[in-house]
mmCIF file of C-alpha atoms in Angstrom:
data_model
loop_
_atom_site.group_PDB
_atom_site.id
_atom_site.type_symbol
_atom_site.label_atom_id
_atom_site.label_comp_id
_atom_site.label_asym_id
_atom_site.label_seq_id
_atom_site.Cartn_x
_atom_site.Cartn_y
_atom_site.Cartn_z
ATOM 1 C CA MET A 237 -11.738 2.451 0.060
ATOM 2 C CA GLU A 238 -8.395 3.653 0.868
ATOM 3 C CA ALA A 239 -5.517 5.880 -1.439
ATOM 4 C CA LEU A 240 -2.332 6.924 0.026
ATOM 5 C CA TYR A 241 -0.071 10.022 -2.192
ATOM 6 C CA TYR A 242 3.083 10.622 -0.977
ATOM 7 C CA ASP A 243 4.237 13.288 -2.750
ATOM 8 C CA ASP A 244 2.090 15.893 -4.961
ATOM 9 C CA THR A 245 2.131 14.394 -8.724
ATOM 10 C CA TYR A 246 -2.144 14.708 -8.214
ATOM 11 C CA PRO A 247 -1.765 17.964 -6.337
ATOM 12 C CA SER A 248 -5.780 18.103 -6.072
ATOM 13 C CA VAL A 249 -7.904 15.092 -4.893
ATOM 14 C CA LYS A 250 -10.037 15.911 -8.926
ATOM 15 C CA GLU A 251 -6.532 14.580 -10.278
ATOM 16 C CA GLN A 252 -6.608 11.819 -7.714
ATOM 17 C CA LYS A 253 -9.819 10.256 -8.801
ATOM 18 C CA ALA A 254 -8.883 10.502 -11.899
ATOM 19 C CA PHE A 255 -5.684 8.825 -11.148
ATOM 20 C CA GLU A 256 -7.403 6.035 -10.097
ATOM 21 C CA LYS A 257 -10.341 5.602 -12.314
ATOM 22 C CA ASN A 258 -7.612 5.391 -15.100
ATOM 23 C CA ILE A 259 -5.583 2.659 -13.349
ATOM 24 C CA PHE A 260 -8.565 0.470 -12.658
ATOM 25 C CA SER A 261 -10.279 0.850 -16.048
ATOM 26 C CA LYS A 262 -6.642 0.243 -17.134
ATOM 27 C CA THR A 263 -6.146 -2.280 -15.207
ATOM 28 C CA HIS A 264 -9.282 -4.788 -14.449
ATOM 29 C CA ARG A 265 -9.602 -6.882 -16.597
ATOM 30 C CA THR A 266 -5.374 -8.067 -17.766
ATOM 31 C CA ASP A 267 -3.924 -10.935 -15.837
ATOM 32 C CA SER A 268 -0.685 -8.694 -15.906
ATOM 33 C CA GLU A 269 0.860 -7.746 -12.987
ATOM 34 C CA ILE A 270 2.666 -4.733 -14.339
ATOM 35 C CA ALA A 271 1.665 -1.454 -16.739
ATOM 36 C CA LEU A 272 2.469 1.610 -17.333
ATOM 37 C CA LEU A 273 0.548 3.995 -17.038
ATOM 38 C CA GLU A 274 0.962 8.367 -16.635
ATOM 39 C CA GLY A 275 4.751 7.837 -16.963
ATOM 40 C CA LEU A 276 4.446 5.463 -13.282
ATOM 41 C CA THR A 277 5.193 2.058 -13.032
ATOM 42 C CA VAL A 278 1.848 -0.051 -11.495
ATOM 43 C CA VAL A 279 2.178 -3.114 -9.850
ATOM 44 C CA TYR A 280 -1.251 -4.518 -8.443
ATOM 45 C CA LYS A 281 -3.068 -7.658 -7.921
ATOM 46 C CA SER A 282 -6.547 -8.186 -7.182
ATOM 47 C CA ASN A 283 -8.462 -10.898 -5.059
ATOM 48 C CA ILE A 284 -12.149 -11.717 -5.262
ATOM 49 C CA ASP A 285 -13.426 -8.133 -4.624
ATOM 50 C CA LEU A 286 -10.235 -5.769 -4.372
ATOM 51 C CA PHE A 287 -8.132 -4.543 -6.235
ATOM 52 C CA PHE A 288 -4.378 -3.883 -5.032
ATOM 53 C CA TYR A 289 -2.027 -1.061 -6.794
ATOM 54 C CA VAL A 290 1.529 0.205 -5.679
ATOM 55 C CA VAL A 291 2.627 2.950 -8.093
ATOM 56 C CA GLY A 292 6.270 4.607 -8.520
ATOM 57 C CA SER A 293 7.739 6.502 -10.947
ATOM 58 C CA SER A 294 9.108 5.129 -14.011
ATOM 59 C CA HIS A 295 12.670 4.637 -12.381
ATOM 60 C CA GLU A 296 11.870 2.301 -9.872
ATOM 61 C CA ASN A 297 12.553 -1.172 -9.771
ATOM 62 C CA GLU A 298 9.537 -3.620 -10.858
ATOM 63 C CA LEU A 299 10.761 -5.805 -8.123
ATOM 64 C CA MET A 300 10.293 -3.099 -4.923
ATOM 65 C CA LEU A 301 7.304 -1.556 -6.198
ATOM 66 C CA MET A 302 5.928 -6.214 -5.954
ATOM 67 C CA ALA A 303 7.942 -6.310 -2.109
ATOM 68 C CA VAL A 304 6.059 -3.750 -1.244
ATOM 69 C CA LEU A 305 1.931 -4.911 -2.811
ATOM 70 C CA ASN A 306 3.206 -8.705 -1.383
ATOM 71 C CA CYS A 307 3.974 -7.468 1.951
ATOM 72 C CA LEU A 308 0.835 -5.851 2.347
ATOM 73 C CA PHE A 309 -1.610 -8.335 0.570
ATOM 74 C CA ASP A 310 0.233 -10.874 3.052
ATOM 75 C CA SER A 311 -0.161 -9.151 5.757
ATOM 76 C CA LEU A 312 -3.258 -8.592 5.235
ATOM 77 C CA SER A 313 -4.073 -11.779 4.266
ATOM 78 C CA GLN A 314 -2.252 -13.338 7.446
ATOM 79 C CA MET A 315 -4.454 -10.858 10.077
ATOM 80 C CA LEU A 316 -7.862 -11.256 8.256
ATOM 81 C CA ARG A 317 -6.957 -15.058 8.655
ATOM 82 C CA LYS A 318 -6.967 -15.803 3.894
ATOM 83 C CA ASN A 319 -10.363 -14.053 3.602
ATOM 84 C CA VAL A 320 -8.609 -11.089 2.540
ATOM 85 C CA GLU A 321 -12.802 -9.738 0.770
ATOM 86 C CA ARG A 322 -13.926 -6.448 0.730
ATOM 87 C CA ARG A 323 -16.371 -6.819 3.660
ATOM 88 C CA ALA A 324 -14.029 -8.172 5.580
ATOM 89 C CA LEU A 325 -11.907 -5.407 4.768
ATOM 90 C CA LEU A 326 -14.143 -2.648 6.285
ATOM 91 C CA GLU A 327 -14.672 -4.299 8.704
ATOM 92 C CA ASN A 328 -11.096 -4.240 9.906
ATOM 93 C CA MET A 329 -9.659 -0.803 8.411
ATOM 94 C CA GLU A 330 -7.665 -0.147 11.904
ATOM 95 C CA GLY A 331 -5.575 -2.836 10.779
ATOM 96 C CA LEU A 332 -5.609 -1.779 7.022
ATOM 97 C CA PHE A 333 -4.086 1.218 8.461
ATOM 98 C CA LEU A 334 -1.823 0.333 10.790
ATOM 99 C CA ALA A 335 -0.685 -2.024 7.932
ATOM 100 C CA VAL A 336 0.607 0.181 5.784
ATOM 101 C CA ASP A 337 1.714 2.318 8.103
ATOM 102 C CA GLU A 338 4.485 -0.016 9.362
ATOM 103 C CA ILE A 339 5.247 -0.355 5.744
ATOM 104 C CA VAL A 340 5.578 2.739 3.706
ATOM 105 C CA ASP A 341 6.399 5.431 6.292
ATOM 106 C CA GLY A 342 5.907 9.168 3.858
ATOM 107 C CA GLY A 343 7.020 7.343 0.453
ATOM 108 C CA VAL A 344 10.060 5.418 2.412
ATOM 109 C CA ILE A 345 10.030 1.701 2.756
ATOM 110 C CA LEU A 346 10.270 0.290 6.212
ATOM 111 C CA GLU A 347 9.063 -2.994 5.660
ATOM 112 C CA SER A 348 9.019 -5.636 3.494
ATOM 113 C CA ASP A 349 8.194 -9.070 5.827
ATOM 114 C CA PRO A 350 4.415 -9.846 6.329
ATOM 115 C CA GLN A 351 5.697 -11.464 9.300
ATOM 116 C CA GLN A 352 7.293 -8.870 11.273
ATOM 117 C CA VAL A 353 4.240 -6.199 9.818
ATOM 118 C CA VAL A 354 1.753 -8.751 11.362
ATOM 119 C CA HIS A 355 4.178 -8.494 14.956
ATOM 120 C CA ARG A 356 4.303 -4.632 14.722
ATOM 121 C CA VAL A 357 0.472 -4.168 13.969
ATOM 122 C CA ALA A 358 -0.266 -6.827 17.155
ATOM 123 C CA LEU A 359 2.258 -4.955 19.382
ATOM 124 C CA ARG A 360 0.116 -1.477 17.915
ATOM 125 C CA GLY A 361 -2.661 -2.889 19.176
ATOM 126 C CA GLU A 362 -2.051 -3.576 22.096
ATOM 127 C CA ASP A 363 -1.421 0.519 23.041
ATOM 128 C CA VAL A 364 2.866 -0.501 23.513
ATOM 129 C CA PRO A 365 4.636 3.207 23.586
ATOM 130 C CA TYR A 366 6.357 4.186 20.319
ATOM 131 C CA SER A 367 9.864 4.369 21.773
ATOM 132 C CA GLU A 368 9.134 -0.243 22.122
ATOM 133 C CA GLN A 369 8.035 -0.039 18.272
ATOM 134 C CA THR A 370 10.363 2.445 16.185
ATOM 135 C CA VAL A 371 14.035 2.256 17.202
ATOM 136 C CA THR A 372 14.323 -0.188 13.762
ATOM 137 C CA GLN A 373 12.087 2.037 11.554
ATOM 138 C CA VAL A 374 13.505 5.404 12.556
ATOM 139 C CA SER A 375 17.530 3.713 11.469
ATOM 140 C CA THR A 376 16.352 1.815 8.299
ATOM 141 C CA THR A 377 14.207 5.322 7.193
ATOM 142 C CA ALA A 378 17.944 6.819 7.835
ATOM 143 C CA LEU A 379 19.021 4.343 5.775
ATOM 144 C CA VAL A 380 16.410 4.651 2.505
ATOM 145 C CA THR A 381 15.751 7.992 2.745
ATOM 146 C CA SER A 382 17.603 9.145 -0.475
ATOM 147 C CA LEU A 383 17.297 5.145 -1.929
ATOM 148 C CA ILE A 384 13.630 5.719 -2.818
ATOM 149 C CA SER A 385 10.644 8.494 -4.795
ATOM 150 C CA ALA A 386 7.409 8.864 -4.220
ATOM 151 C CA TYR A 387 5.134 5.809 -3.820
ATOM 152 C CA TYR A 388 1.367 5.531 -3.817
ATOM 153 C CA ILE A 389 -0.714 2.871 -2.401
ATOM 154 C CA VAL A 390 -4.185 2.579 -3.631
ATOM 155 C CA LEU A 391 -6.885 -0.435 -2.803
ATOM 156 C CA MET A 392 -9.929 -0.028 -4.885
ATOM 157 C CA CYS A 393 -13.324 -2.108 -4.931
ATOM 158 C CA PRO A 394 -14.708 -1.990 -7.900
ATOM 159 C CA ASN A 395 -18.847 0.417 -7.327
ATOM 160 C CA SER A 396 -17.143 2.176 -4.567
ATOM 161 C CA THR A 397 -15.800 4.987 -3.380
ATOM 162 C CA LEU A 398 -12.533 5.808 -2.430
ATOM 163 C CA VAL A 399 -11.086 8.017 0.034
ATOM 164 C CA PRO A 400 -7.808 9.787 -0.442
ATOM 165 C CA MET A 401 -5.666 9.376 3.197
#
């Protein structure tokens, strides 16, 4: 459904698709929450017919990656009224995009509190000017830009086509 790449480790769509297939094939039948794949740390979670992945370099803190994953999942769960499944998500793709934008910007983690993400997504849905929404984000971005390297967020539905964003 959605795959966001924040660096050029996989520059072509073909390489991205191969990476996504590799992640899915290595993780869709296991109960663990973390994997090392192609020199990258992958944290993941599945729910009904969806798979959520956050990928960082092997040097990244797994707890930070898991915080991003949990924030995304919990935010979507609140926005979709605990109905996190493919059909509900397809009907609310705008909410997914807004949530991801609130959590990560250019590979930099901005937020890990799902309550704040849901609140900001609701504000953006009401057409509140960006200048009123992003003062905290600007200062946070300046603070952590040098601390965090590349992240990938991949949301997969088995037997469906992924569209890189």
